[in-house]
Tab-separated table of C-alpha atoms in Angstrom:
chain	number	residue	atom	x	y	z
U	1	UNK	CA	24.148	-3.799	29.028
U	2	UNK	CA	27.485	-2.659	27.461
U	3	UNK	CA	27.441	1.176	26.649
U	4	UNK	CA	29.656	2.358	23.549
U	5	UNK	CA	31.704	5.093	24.812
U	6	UNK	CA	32.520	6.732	21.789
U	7	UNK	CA	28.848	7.322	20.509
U	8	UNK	CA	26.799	10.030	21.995
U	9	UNK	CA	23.342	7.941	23.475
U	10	UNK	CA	20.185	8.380	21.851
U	11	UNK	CA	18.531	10.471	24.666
U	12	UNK	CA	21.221	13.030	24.222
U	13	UNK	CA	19.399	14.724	21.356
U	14	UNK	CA	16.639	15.985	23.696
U	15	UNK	CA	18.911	17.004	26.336
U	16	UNK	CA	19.289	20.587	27.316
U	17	UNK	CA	22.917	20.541	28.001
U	18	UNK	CA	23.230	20.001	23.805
U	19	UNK	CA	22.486	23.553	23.437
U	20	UNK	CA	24.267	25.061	25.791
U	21	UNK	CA	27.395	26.687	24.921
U	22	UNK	CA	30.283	25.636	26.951
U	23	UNK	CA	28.539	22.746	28.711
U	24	UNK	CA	31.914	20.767	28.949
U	25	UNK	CA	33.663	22.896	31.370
U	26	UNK	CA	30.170	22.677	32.923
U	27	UNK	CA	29.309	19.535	33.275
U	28	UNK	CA	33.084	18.439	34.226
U	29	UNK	CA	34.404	21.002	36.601
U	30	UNK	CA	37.816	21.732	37.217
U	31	UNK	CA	39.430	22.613	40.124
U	32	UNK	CA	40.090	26.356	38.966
U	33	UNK	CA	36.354	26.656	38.548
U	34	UNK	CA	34.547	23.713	40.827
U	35	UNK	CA	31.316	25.752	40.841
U	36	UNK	CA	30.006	25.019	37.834
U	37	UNK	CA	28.760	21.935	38.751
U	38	UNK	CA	25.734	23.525	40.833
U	39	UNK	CA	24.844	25.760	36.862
U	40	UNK	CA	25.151	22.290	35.148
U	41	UNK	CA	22.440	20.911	37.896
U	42	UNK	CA	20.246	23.726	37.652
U	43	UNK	CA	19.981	22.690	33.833
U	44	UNK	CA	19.508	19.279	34.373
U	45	UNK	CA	16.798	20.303	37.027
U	46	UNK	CA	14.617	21.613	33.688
U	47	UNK	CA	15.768	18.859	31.662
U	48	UNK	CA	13.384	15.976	30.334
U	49	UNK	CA	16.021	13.427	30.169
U	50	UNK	CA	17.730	13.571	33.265
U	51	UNK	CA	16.799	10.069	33.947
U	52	UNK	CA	18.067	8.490	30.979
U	53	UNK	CA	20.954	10.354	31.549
U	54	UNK	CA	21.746	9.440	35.417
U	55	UNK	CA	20.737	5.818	34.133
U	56	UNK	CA	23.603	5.833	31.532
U	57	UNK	CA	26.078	7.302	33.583
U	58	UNK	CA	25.405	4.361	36.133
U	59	UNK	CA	25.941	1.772	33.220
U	60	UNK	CA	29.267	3.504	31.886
U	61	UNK	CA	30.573	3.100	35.176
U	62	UNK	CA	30.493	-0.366	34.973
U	63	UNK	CA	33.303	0.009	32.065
U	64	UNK	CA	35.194	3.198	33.151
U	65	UNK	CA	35.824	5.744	35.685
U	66	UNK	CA	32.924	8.645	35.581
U	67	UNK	CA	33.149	11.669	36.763
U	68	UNK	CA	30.967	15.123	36.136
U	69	UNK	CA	27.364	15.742	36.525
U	70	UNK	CA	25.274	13.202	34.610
U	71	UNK	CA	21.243	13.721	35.137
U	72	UNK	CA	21.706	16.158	37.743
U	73	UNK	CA	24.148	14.274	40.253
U	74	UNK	CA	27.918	14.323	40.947
């Protein structure tokens, strides 16, 4: 399966990270603030498409290099 980078998946509209302000530096930490990966895992712990989001992250590796928490994993 090829995954379109530059369009958001179609899972992402139920995902709780959507509504969460400030989920970028979240979800991608830096390494001024590398402990916001475990807050972006505790909402991905709650959400209902962490699996379809772990699954695409697995499939846009196959094209580029992922980093960040996708469905709850680094």
């Amino acid at each position: 399966m090829t995954v379109n980078i530059l369009e958001r998946p179609d899972f992402y509209d139920d995902a709780l990270c959507k509504h969460v302000e400030g989920a970028l530096s979240l979800y991608f930490p830096t390494i001024a603030n590398p402990n916001t990966a475990a807050i972006a895992k505790q909402i991905c712990a709650e959400c209902s498409v962490r699996e379809e989001c772990f699954d695409y992250s697995i499939e846009l590796a196959q094209q580029v290099d992922v980093h960040g928490v996708w469905g709850g994993m680094s």
